[in-house]
XYZ file of C-alpha atoms in Angstrom:
716
model
C 0.000 0.000 0.000
C 1.333 3.427 -0.951
C 2.174 6.102 1.606
C -0.674 8.245 0.249
C -3.222 5.444 0.744
C -1.962 4.716 4.269
C -2.234 8.399 5.134
C -5.756 8.546 3.691
C -6.774 5.439 5.654
C -5.408 6.959 8.865
C -7.316 10.171 8.231
C -10.536 8.235 7.512
C -10.125 6.173 10.699
C -9.580 9.386 12.653
C -12.604 11.050 11.047
C -14.813 8.052 11.847
C -13.573 8.145 15.433
C -14.575 11.806 15.574
C -18.228 10.849 15.096
C -18.053 8.796 18.325
C -16.577 11.578 20.483
C -19.953 13.049 21.546
C -20.811 9.639 22.996
C -17.442 8.955 24.639
C -18.939 8.185 28.059
C -21.272 5.529 26.679
C -18.369 4.103 24.719
C -16.204 4.168 27.868
C -18.888 2.233 29.791
C -19.002 -0.351 27.000
C -15.219 -0.725 26.939
C -15.045 -0.971 30.750
C -17.761 -3.644 30.679
C -15.681 -5.559 28.114
C -12.677 -5.330 30.447
C -14.712 -6.695 33.384
C -16.110 -9.497 31.208
C -12.550 -10.445 30.192
C -11.370 -10.351 33.809
C -14.172 -12.699 34.859
C -13.137 -14.988 32.007
C -9.610 -15.140 33.443
C -11.030 -15.913 36.899
C -13.154 -18.712 35.470
C -10.191 -20.206 33.597
C -8.080 -20.218 36.771
C -10.842 -22.177 38.553
C -10.847 -24.970 35.958
C -8.103 -27.091 37.615
C -10.036 -27.062 40.899
C -13.172 -28.196 39.098
C -11.207 -30.965 37.389
C -9.711 -32.113 40.690
C -13.134 -32.126 42.271
C -14.362 -34.782 39.874
C -11.214 -36.940 40.296
C -11.806 -38.450 43.777
C -9.179 -41.161 43.623
C -6.245 -38.762 43.813
C -5.200 -36.314 46.492
C -5.510 -32.672 45.681
C -1.821 -32.117 44.921
C -1.046 -35.552 43.437
C -0.603 -34.445 39.821
C 2.164 -31.984 40.662
C 3.958 -34.295 43.154
C 5.763 -36.470 40.607
C 7.120 -33.506 38.669
C 8.155 -31.780 41.912
C 9.927 -34.964 43.013
C 11.785 -35.189 39.687
C 12.904 -31.568 40.000
C 14.119 -32.194 43.598
C 16.121 -35.253 42.477
C 17.814 -33.240 39.698
C 18.777 -30.522 42.203
C 20.206 -33.027 44.677
C 22.276 -34.694 41.946
C 23.611 -31.295 40.888
C 24.476 -30.094 44.444
C 26.998 -31.967 46.645
C 26.841 -29.727 49.730
C 23.991 -30.956 52.078
C 23.236 -27.391 53.247
C 22.852 -26.197 49.635
C 20.680 -29.227 48.877
C 18.364 -28.384 51.771
C 18.182 -24.707 50.716
C 17.333 -25.542 47.070
C 14.784 -28.213 48.013
C 13.158 -25.760 50.435
C 12.916 -23.203 47.646
C 11.248 -25.739 45.344
C 8.725 -26.654 48.028
C 8.197 -22.948 48.870
C 8.096 -23.784 52.597
C 9.315 -21.374 55.261
C 10.449 -24.238 57.541
C 13.237 -26.704 56.665
C 12.021 -29.909 58.351
C 10.549 -31.513 55.216
C 13.494 -30.464 53.050
C 15.965 -31.882 55.622
C 14.013 -35.161 55.775
C 14.134 -35.557 51.974
C 17.886 -34.826 51.816
C 18.736 -37.147 54.781
C 16.657 -39.969 53.247
C 18.758 -39.896 50.083
C 22.186 -39.845 51.773
C 24.257 -43.037 51.561
C 21.770 -44.865 49.319
C 22.612 -46.113 45.860
C 19.288 -45.708 44.024
C 18.386 -45.226 40.391
C 16.821 -41.920 39.309
C 13.362 -43.516 39.031
C 13.702 -45.015 42.546
C 14.796 -41.660 43.955
C 11.747 -39.974 42.382
C 9.442 -42.598 43.934
C 11.108 -42.165 47.343
C 10.733 -38.373 47.244
C 7.140 -38.704 46.027
C 6.361 -41.042 48.948
C 7.715 -38.477 51.411
C 5.734 -35.673 49.757
C 2.571 -37.781 49.866
C 3.108 -38.985 53.428
C 0.032 -38.594 55.712
C 1.856 -36.252 58.060
C 2.736 -33.868 55.227
C 0.474 -30.863 54.973
C -1.456 -30.670 51.701
C -1.631 -27.781 49.260
C -4.856 -26.552 50.837
C -3.333 -26.491 54.323
C -0.387 -24.409 53.133
C -2.705 -21.917 51.463
C -4.834 -21.605 54.592
C -1.745 -20.955 56.744
C -0.703 -18.140 54.392
C -4.263 -16.763 54.280
C -4.388 -16.789 58.107
C -1.100 -14.890 58.276
C -2.355 -12.248 55.817
C -5.646 -11.987 57.704
C -3.920 -11.310 61.011
C -1.795 -8.581 59.440
C -4.962 -6.699 58.487
C -7.323 -7.482 61.371
C -6.597 -6.220 64.928
C -5.320 -9.013 67.273
C -8.117 -8.263 69.731
C -10.618 -9.722 67.261
C -8.937 -13.147 67.527
C -9.877 -13.953 63.944
C -8.447 -17.287 62.747
C -8.554 -19.320 59.539
C -7.284 -22.849 60.145
C -7.069 -26.362 58.679
C -8.230 -29.074 61.106
C -8.400 -32.723 60.024
C -9.567 -31.896 56.521
C -11.944 -29.089 57.568
C -11.685 -25.351 56.963
C -12.388 -23.615 60.291
C -13.093 -19.899 60.548
C -13.458 -18.388 64.024
C -13.793 -14.919 65.543
C -13.156 -14.255 69.257
C -12.916 -17.979 69.893
C -16.372 -18.656 68.416
C -16.417 -20.940 65.365
C -18.436 -19.347 62.546
C -17.577 -21.867 59.814
C -16.543 -25.479 59.897
C -16.542 -26.687 56.300
C -15.423 -30.210 55.312
C -12.819 -29.652 52.576
C -10.769 -32.840 52.149
C -11.358 -36.553 52.596
C -8.731 -38.709 54.347
C -7.253 -39.509 50.912
C -6.822 -35.807 50.133
C -9.593 -35.394 47.539
C -12.203 -32.621 47.719
C -15.440 -33.056 49.614
C -18.645 -32.343 47.692
C -19.310 -29.333 49.954
C -15.951 -27.750 49.116
C -16.301 -28.662 45.431
C -19.732 -26.939 45.428
C -18.067 -23.653 46.418
C -15.970 -23.757 43.230
C -19.007 -24.690 41.163
C -21.058 -21.780 42.563
C -18.092 -19.433 42.148
C -17.638 -20.534 38.543
C -21.341 -19.986 37.816
C -21.219 -16.523 39.416
C -18.152 -15.571 37.411
C -19.823 -16.736 34.197
C -23.015 -14.856 35.056
C -20.973 -11.695 35.712
C -19.157 -12.228 32.415
C -22.397 -12.540 30.446
C -23.968 -9.540 32.204
C -21.026 -7.345 31.273
C -20.927 -8.774 27.740
C -24.533 -7.555 27.441
C -23.538 -4.106 28.739
C -20.529 -4.077 26.413
C -22.678 -5.017 23.402
C -25.512 -2.621 24.245
C -23.452 0.513 24.793
C -20.987 -0.019 21.964
C -23.702 -0.977 19.483
C -25.772 2.008 20.609
C -22.804 4.229 19.823
C -22.368 2.488 16.460
C -26.017 2.944 15.499
C -26.003 6.587 16.642
C -22.810 7.315 14.724
C -24.296 5.934 11.488
C -27.484 7.937 12.127
C -25.412 11.093 12.565
C -23.529 10.317 9.363
C -26.784 9.984 7.404
C -27.963 13.271 8.897
C -24.702 14.943 7.934
C -24.824 13.554 4.386
C -28.393 14.782 3.880
C -27.608 18.159 5.458
C -24.572 18.452 3.192
C -26.642 17.703 0.100
C -29.336 20.180 1.126
C -26.674 22.904 1.398
C -25.051 22.176 -1.960
C -25.611 24.542 -4.872
C -27.480 23.475 -7.998
C -24.110 22.887 -9.693
C -23.712 19.837 -7.446
C -26.916 18.232 -8.700
C -25.828 18.725 -12.275
C -22.644 16.747 -11.591
C -23.957 13.723 -9.669
C -26.818 11.388 -10.414
C -29.671 11.261 -7.874
C -29.387 7.465 -7.700
C -25.711 7.779 -6.762
C -26.570 10.273 -4.024
C -29.309 8.027 -2.619
C -26.971 5.027 -2.652
C -24.174 6.872 -0.848
C -26.583 8.195 1.756
C -28.327 4.850 2.348
C -26.306 1.837 1.173
C -22.876 3.197 2.074
C -23.980 4.420 5.515
C -25.837 1.114 6.057
C -22.582 -0.731 5.382
C -20.854 1.556 7.867
C -23.639 1.009 10.403
C -23.426 -2.776 10.031
C -19.660 -2.728 10.430
C -19.623 -0.255 13.312
C -22.451 -1.801 15.354
C -21.099 -5.325 14.864
C -17.448 -4.415 15.327
C -17.098 -1.944 18.191
C -18.362 -4.365 20.857
C -16.149 -7.222 19.685
C -13.191 -4.959 18.923
C -13.226 -3.608 22.481
C -13.817 -6.982 24.186
C -12.112 -9.660 22.066
C -8.513 -8.397 22.455
C -8.993 -8.328 26.239
C -10.425 -11.864 26.174
C -7.464 -13.041 24.121
C -5.092 -11.425 26.632
C -6.996 -13.103 29.494
C -6.657 -16.480 27.782
C -2.976 -15.842 27.067
C -2.423 -14.925 30.743
C -4.165 -18.141 31.846
C -1.959 -20.169 29.472
C 1.211 -18.491 30.775
C 0.157 -19.112 34.395
C -0.539 -22.784 33.619
C 2.720 -23.131 31.657
C 4.652 -21.642 34.567
C 2.888 -23.880 37.089
C 3.534 -27.109 35.178
C 6.778 -25.990 33.526
C 5.221 -26.770 30.121
C 5.895 -23.967 27.620
C 5.024 -25.721 24.377
C 1.436 -24.444 24.203
C 2.592 -20.868 24.728
C 5.086 -21.302 21.886
C 2.400 -22.847 19.650
C 0.009 -20.011 20.521
C 2.458 -17.216 19.738
C 3.541 -18.890 16.515
C 0.038 -19.930 15.435
C -1.565 -16.537 16.061
C 0.594 -14.645 13.532
C -0.043 -17.491 11.065
C -3.769 -16.808 11.508
C -3.444 -13.023 11.289
C -1.118 -12.810 8.263
C -3.507 -14.316 5.677
C -6.368 -12.303 7.204
C -4.476 -9.072 6.568
C -3.702 -10.051 2.986
C -7.270 -11.145 2.211
C -8.774 -8.116 3.979
C -6.980 -5.735 1.611
C -8.488 -7.516 -1.382
C -11.919 -7.518 0.265
C -11.796 -3.738 0.620
C -11.081 -3.195 -3.086
C -13.859 -5.589 -4.099
C -16.383 -3.984 -1.751
C -15.509 -0.547 -3.090
C -16.410 -1.776 -6.574
C -19.561 -3.436 -5.247
C -20.744 -0.166 -3.653
C -20.317 1.523 -7.024
C -22.328 -1.323 -8.572
C -25.219 -1.043 -6.100
C -25.269 2.697 -6.758
C -25.689 1.874 -10.450
C -28.553 -0.488 -9.518
C -30.297 2.279 -7.540
C -29.741 4.725 -10.418
C -31.189 2.309 -12.946
C -34.243 1.696 -10.759
C -34.728 5.415 -10.009
C -34.615 6.353 -13.700
C -37.018 3.611 -14.766
C -39.569 4.332 -12.031
C -39.344 8.105 -12.452
C -39.993 7.733 -16.172
C -42.553 4.924 -15.900
C -45.059 6.787 -18.116
C -42.519 7.021 -20.955
C -41.476 3.398 -20.418
C -45.055 2.195 -20.786
C -45.867 4.589 -23.626
C -43.051 3.078 -25.695
C -43.720 -0.466 -24.484
C -40.150 -0.665 -23.141
C -40.873 -2.638 -19.971
C -38.918 -5.699 -21.074
C -35.991 -3.604 -22.243
C -35.826 -1.833 -18.860
C -36.068 -5.181 -17.041
C -33.155 -6.520 -19.071
C -31.056 -3.400 -18.414
C -31.809 -3.635 -14.689
C -31.012 -7.372 -14.577
C -27.696 -6.745 -16.343
C -26.742 -4.012 -13.848
C -27.930 -6.109 -10.889
C -25.936 -9.127 -12.128
C -22.797 -6.962 -12.118
C -23.442 -6.120 -8.475
C -23.980 -9.806 -7.636
C -20.661 -10.772 -9.212
C -18.728 -8.149 -7.265
C -20.405 -8.946 -3.929
C -19.963 -12.693 -4.516
C -16.194 -12.284 -4.916
C -15.982 -10.417 -1.627
C -18.211 -13.001 0.052
C -15.987 -15.901 -1.024
C -12.888 -14.229 0.387
C -14.692 -13.224 3.567
C -15.960 -16.766 4.168
C -12.538 -18.233 3.378
C -11.087 -16.636 6.514
C -12.939 -18.826 9.029
C -11.920 -22.253 7.622
C -8.361 -20.996 7.174
C -8.198 -20.025 10.840
C -9.834 -23.266 11.954
C -7.281 -25.313 10.023
C -4.399 -23.524 11.733
C -6.074 -23.758 15.158
C -6.940 -27.474 14.858
C -3.470 -28.277 13.541
C -1.820 -26.465 16.447
C -4.077 -28.194 18.978
C -3.347 -31.666 17.582
C 0.400 -30.994 17.680
C 0.027 -30.111 21.328
C -2.055 -33.274 21.983
C 0.681 -35.434 20.469
C 3.332 -33.781 22.607
C 1.202 -34.049 25.753
C 0.543 -37.728 25.100
C 4.259 -38.397 24.636
C 5.048 -36.625 27.925
C 2.309 -38.322 29.960
C 0.565 -35.051 30.811
C -2.403 -35.555 33.156
C -6.006 -34.648 32.336
C -6.123 -31.762 34.845
C -2.929 -30.239 33.481
C -4.169 -30.669 29.909
C -7.503 -29.046 30.757
C -5.852 -26.047 32.383
C -3.598 -25.556 29.366
C -6.107 -26.207 26.594
C -9.268 -24.580 28.002
C -7.863 -21.038 27.587
C -6.723 -21.955 24.096
C -10.227 -23.061 23.115
C -11.728 -19.992 24.793
C -9.308 -17.769 22.851
C -10.391 -19.263 19.524
C -13.824 -17.591 19.556
C -12.534 -14.003 20.054
C -9.759 -14.604 17.505
C -12.400 -15.748 15.022
C -14.499 -12.681 15.827
C -11.487 -10.464 15.183
C -11.170 -12.093 11.750
C -14.783 -11.124 11.026
C -14.080 -7.641 12.348
C -11.162 -7.342 9.936
C -13.328 -8.108 6.913
C -16.149 -5.881 8.200
C -13.655 -3.098 8.851
C -12.321 -3.275 5.310
C -15.887 -3.247 3.987
C -16.695 -0.234 6.144
C -13.548 1.596 5.004
C -14.550 1.008 1.385
C -17.903 2.604 2.220
C -16.147 5.345 4.219
C -13.996 6.232 1.217
C -17.126 6.837 -0.862
C -18.948 8.568 2.007
C -16.130 11.046 2.642
C -15.813 11.707 -1.094
C -19.442 12.873 -0.960
C -18.983 14.848 2.253
C -15.821 16.549 0.982
C -17.548 17.936 -2.112
C -18.402 21.528 -1.339
C -20.323 23.511 -3.925
C -22.363 25.397 -1.339
C -22.704 29.150 -1.682
C -20.677 30.467 1.229
C -21.852 33.505 3.086
C -19.428 36.235 4.035
C -18.707 36.945 7.664
C -21.380 39.162 9.205
C -23.711 39.118 6.167
C -26.417 41.744 5.736
C -29.932 40.771 6.806
C -32.639 42.375 4.663
C -36.180 42.614 6.014
C -37.950 44.144 3.010
C -37.598 44.940 -0.682
C -37.634 48.691 -1.276
C -36.317 49.719 -4.670
C -34.927 47.423 -7.390
C -33.094 44.294 -8.488
C -30.176 45.142 -10.788
C -27.984 42.981 -13.053
C -24.672 44.652 -13.946
C -22.430 43.076 -16.605
C -23.317 39.595 -15.323
C -21.289 36.681 -16.666
C -22.159 33.109 -15.787
C -20.648 29.850 -17.020
C -21.571 26.284 -16.257
C -18.813 23.682 -16.686
C -16.775 26.163 -18.781
C -19.763 26.731 -21.057
C -20.721 30.408 -20.969
C -24.479 30.789 -20.441
C -24.773 34.565 -19.794
C -22.337 37.152 -21.129
C -22.476 40.804 -20.090
C -26.139 40.889 -19.011
C -27.371 44.212 -17.566
C -30.966 45.210 -16.729
C -33.117 46.495 -13.850
C -36.314 45.147 -12.258
C -37.897 48.110 -10.402
C -40.161 47.432 -7.432
C -43.755 46.720 -8.485
C -42.820 45.990 -12.111
C -43.431 42.881 -14.173
C -40.291 42.063 -16.125
C -40.507 39.156 -18.557
C -37.799 37.323 -20.453
C -38.288 35.380 -23.699
C -35.966 33.405 -25.900
C -35.185 30.007 -27.298
C -34.397 27.026 -25.092
C -30.847 27.326 -23.757
C -30.675 31.093 -24.130
C -30.261 31.601 -20.345
C -33.780 32.496 -19.138
C -33.877 30.042 -16.211
C -30.289 30.939 -15.280
C -31.326 34.568 -14.675
C -34.123 33.367 -12.346
C -31.665 31.131 -10.500
C -29.245 34.027 -10.036
C -31.995 36.237 -8.584
C -32.741 33.532 -5.978
C -28.987 32.995 -5.542
C -29.078 29.326 -6.430
C -25.786 30.123 -8.184
C -23.199 32.869 -7.848
C -22.131 34.917 -10.840
C -18.713 34.387 -12.414
C -18.449 38.050 -13.297
C -20.330 41.297 -12.676
C -22.896 41.452 -9.890
C -26.548 41.063 -8.999
C -27.814 43.515 -6.379
C -31.036 44.068 -4.489
C -31.535 47.614 -3.233
C -27.860 48.222 -4.021
C -26.560 45.288 -1.929
C -24.671 42.478 -3.676
C -26.537 39.194 -3.184
C -23.261 37.594 -2.047
C -23.228 39.958 0.949
C -26.786 39.099 2.066
C -27.863 36.352 4.454
C -29.240 33.666 2.140
C -32.257 32.835 4.290
C -33.310 36.488 4.560
C -33.011 36.866 0.759
C -35.144 33.826 0.034
C -37.758 34.924 2.555
C -38.477 37.741 0.090
C -38.827 35.455 -2.948
C -41.570 33.104 -4.084
C -41.258 30.742 -7.054
C -43.941 29.140 -9.223
C -42.356 26.804 -11.734
C -43.651 25.214 -14.909
C -43.171 21.766 -13.351
C -45.019 22.076 -10.038
C -43.102 20.144 -7.373
C -45.270 18.543 -4.691
C -44.195 16.263 -1.874
C -45.803 12.989 -0.827
C -47.805 14.729 1.890
C -51.258 16.236 2.356
C -52.568 19.065 0.168
C -52.614 21.342 3.219
C -48.997 20.611 4.103
C -47.910 21.172 0.500
C -49.604 24.598 0.479
C -48.025 25.443 3.867
C -44.550 24.195 2.873
C -43.069 27.709 3.024
C -45.023 28.639 6.167
C -45.200 25.377 8.162
C -46.939 26.963 11.173
C -49.715 28.567 9.089
C -53.248 28.088 10.514
C -55.765 26.053 8.501
C -57.847 29.193 7.820
C -54.900 30.888 6.078
C -54.227 27.747 4.022
C -57.850 27.608 2.851
C -57.835 31.330 2.001
C -54.678 30.894 -0.103
C -56.268 27.928 -1.879
C -59.358 29.995 -2.691
C -57.246 32.792 -4.164
C -55.433 30.193 -6.283
C -58.763 28.737 -7.567
C -57.841 25.468 -5.805
C -60.420 25.269 -3.004
C -63.200 23.971 -5.273
C -61.375 20.876 -6.593
C -60.083 20.154 -3.075
C -63.527 20.189 -1.426
C -65.950 19.105 -4.185
C -65.584 15.392 -3.450
C -62.959 14.465 -6.024
C -60.533 14.024 -3.147
C -62.398 12.436 -0.242
C -60.020 13.613 2.477
C -60.103 17.207 1.201
C -57.141 19.206 2.460
C -55.850 16.091 4.246
C -55.570 14.137 0.993
C -52.065 12.720 0.499
C -51.085 13.666 -3.058
C -48.688 10.761 -3.701
C -45.193 10.724 -5.158
C -44.596 14.034 -6.973
C -48.330 14.808 -6.691
C -49.242 11.742 -8.763
C -52.899 11.757 -7.596
C -53.489 15.312 -8.838
C -53.888 16.529 -12.402
C -51.444 18.989 -13.953
C -53.762 21.961 -13.406
C -54.477 20.916 -9.815
C -50.762 20.649 -9.055
C -50.155 24.101 -10.531
C -52.899 25.688 -8.435
C -51.569 24.043 -5.240
C -48.127 25.440 -6.149
C -49.618 28.918 -6.685
C -51.480 28.671 -3.356
C -48.140 27.888 -1.732
C -46.684 31.140 -3.147
C -49.785 33.150 -2.118
C -49.567 31.854 1.465
C -45.891 32.802 1.703
C -46.841 36.276 0.411
C -43.357 37.273 -0.857
C -42.692 40.766 -2.299
C -40.698 39.253 -5.195
C -42.174 36.528 -7.400
C -40.399 34.397 -9.998
C -42.720 32.734 -12.516
C -41.645 30.014 -14.895
C -44.647 29.962 -17.269
C -47.049 27.679 -15.453
C -49.749 27.401 -18.132
C -47.869 26.178 -21.195
C -48.822 22.510 -20.815
C -52.476 22.938 -19.760
C -55.778 22.701 -21.588
C -57.723 25.892 -22.317
C -60.185 25.689 -19.392
C -57.525 24.790 -16.842
C -55.180 27.445 -18.285
C -57.854 30.083 -17.669
C -58.191 28.999 -14.004
C -54.423 28.936 -13.482
C -53.902 32.262 -15.257
C -56.573 33.906 -13.094
C -54.758 32.540 -10.036
C -51.442 33.883 -11.338
C -52.948 37.297 -11.914
C -54.063 37.348 -8.278
C -50.675 36.288 -6.973
C -48.903 38.937 -9.104
C -50.932 41.804 -7.678
C -48.795 44.363 -5.816
C -45.647 42.299 -6.316
C -42.399 42.599 -8.223
C -42.460 39.815 -10.804
C -39.789 38.248 -12.977
C -41.513 35.968 -15.490
C -40.022 33.396 -17.843
C -42.481 33.461 -20.741
C -43.270 30.649 -23.140
C -46.603 32.052 -24.333
C -46.264 35.694 -25.336
C -49.960 36.282 -24.680
C -49.298 36.065 -20.942
C -46.781 38.945 -20.895
C -48.436 41.589 -23.097
C -48.901 43.807 -20.067
C -45.308 43.443 -18.802
C -43.499 46.676 -17.992
C -40.379 45.353 -19.680
C -39.789 42.371 -21.958
C -36.210 41.158 -22.404
C -35.299 39.078 -25.447
C -32.360 36.717 -24.876
C -30.307 34.999 -27.539
C -27.275 32.856 -26.715
C -26.710 34.591 -23.396
C -27.012 38.154 -24.687
C -29.850 40.679 -24.443
C -30.711 41.466 -28.063
C -33.881 43.480 -27.437
C -35.677 45.139 -24.532
C -38.904 47.130 -24.214
C -42.673 46.879 -23.873
C -44.810 44.564 -25.999
C -45.823 47.391 -28.385
C -42.302 48.806 -28.583
C -40.821 45.453 -29.515
C -43.484 44.809 -32.159
C -42.776 48.197 -33.716
C -39.058 47.418 -33.648
C -39.735 44.495 -35.974
C -36.834 42.416 -34.667
C -36.441 39.100 -32.907
C -39.481 39.548 -30.645
C -41.790 40.271 -33.594
C -40.587 37.095 -35.318
C -41.354 35.084 -32.175
C -44.762 36.769 -31.917
C -45.666 36.167 -35.556
C -44.486 32.551 -35.381
C -46.468 31.800 -32.223
C -49.681 33.619 -33.135
C -49.500 32.522 -36.763
C -49.460 28.926 -35.560
C -52.488 29.638 -33.366
C -54.340 31.205 -36.348
C -53.649 28.139 -38.484
C -55.142 25.914 -35.771
């Protein structure tokens, strides 16, 4: 991986971590719970040998370690010739403060010509002699010493071993007398039950804290992905219209939904395991090291620390490939969403041209490409688990063979292997986390590409807030280009307050661009647009748009009620005001005459599908009337309507234009005869300007448009 890619990955990891910072305390609780769960796992693993000894009644408690201890003592005595040194070393092996037992072992071996095996049996017999204190007795003596260091002597608190019983007394009164060992040295069922109950409690604590770990970390993961979706949508809402000309809507939907869903899945499923599994592995490793030290058997530790890198290395290699494949698959699913969005949005055209089968085939082809890419990633992801299992099983069997050859006892084997088996599950989970993490980083790459695009129209520091429109809107030598293609070139004109200024021209001449510049959907590349002498770039955008209402040729309605669509610009408007606006827009009759049973509460469907074209236009006009802006932008709203509906809509437009400053994009010249000024655009230049009569007398471009349009009407 290149240095640039590593740096980008680090930055993306850091940015993702930043989304979790507001919830650091919940995350800390989850991580702490994972630590406690791992600690209880270590406690449970350390109790396993006691549980194993409890179900092995034919052997004394310390029998399994006696033979090895005896062999170690024999080796020391053969190495040391000085009796005093022998006694000191044997005492150290036995970890006894007194020397009597060590002296007895050394004296017993002096002057006797025995083989090594016979010496080991002799030492073992001494260690197992009835008068020798057992492992439990030694531990109780130490516990009693520690207890008396802490507790005041006046309490007379004692913990003692008496004929196989554990006796606890305070002030001479016996509070506990628990049978612990049988005469042969094995555990009593009462003492064994303590370990069983303790093990159950530890496991219950572990599972409780695993729940807390999962809940809090997954809550953080889900909240982070929710915040990321919010940020992506907020970012898109603040982009300029240039942005939407560069990216397909299907791509945007996919990045906001599919990519963040992949991140959510990875985050919610990974944080809990990523914070707990390493601690569990460390707990298991600690248990293995403790057991290896106790039994002087280091092979399993060696196998573990060799086998683990063997497991991790292929995971790292495969994970890199998984990331690349998932990145391609996210692009493919975006193409699937795009294909579906286009087909469903244009369903009328699809059916009109009987192209259903063709669209199905195109969708199936795109969807098959996504399946192929996701299938490749799936195969590699699923390959990790069997690869790890093969390494783990192989390592375990090697250890079994060695243990069998060395005559390792069942208790020793259990204490060494149980942590290994317990470590396998978290190691396997970490393998899944690795693949999920690479999938999430592939999604993160695409997500941050979207977030890092900034085409928003930035406001200056301390922008001007305008409360009303007083004088004029002025264009001065305005130049505007879109993707290096010049749309407007040196445009200058004035829209005085209270005037109707209309613009006409062929498609692509720049009419809609002028309207977009007035509303500051774009910023000019040259010149300036001012309102009451203030450059639009110096004005607070929200205060500017509060003064502007727009009625477009293609009325945009949301999948909501008629009332809510009318009140979109004034969401807290009372129902009475909504109805009044609908009446002024000639919309109240069709809303309440029974055609729509729920009246104003009728849900209009996707893009107003349940309403006719004229009904949608009148709802859109009612929306502008309710907002009551001083400046109105009209994109000819009657060009695609029948004669009767056009009359209703035009009457509504006339009402909404009263006492307002209007900029109208005209398609039908009959609707702008009374305009104060008509501007004729051609290829981004103003070629003519004046009133209807002035332009007709001029006999130029406007007259040709007029004669062409009205001549066509006369022929009909």
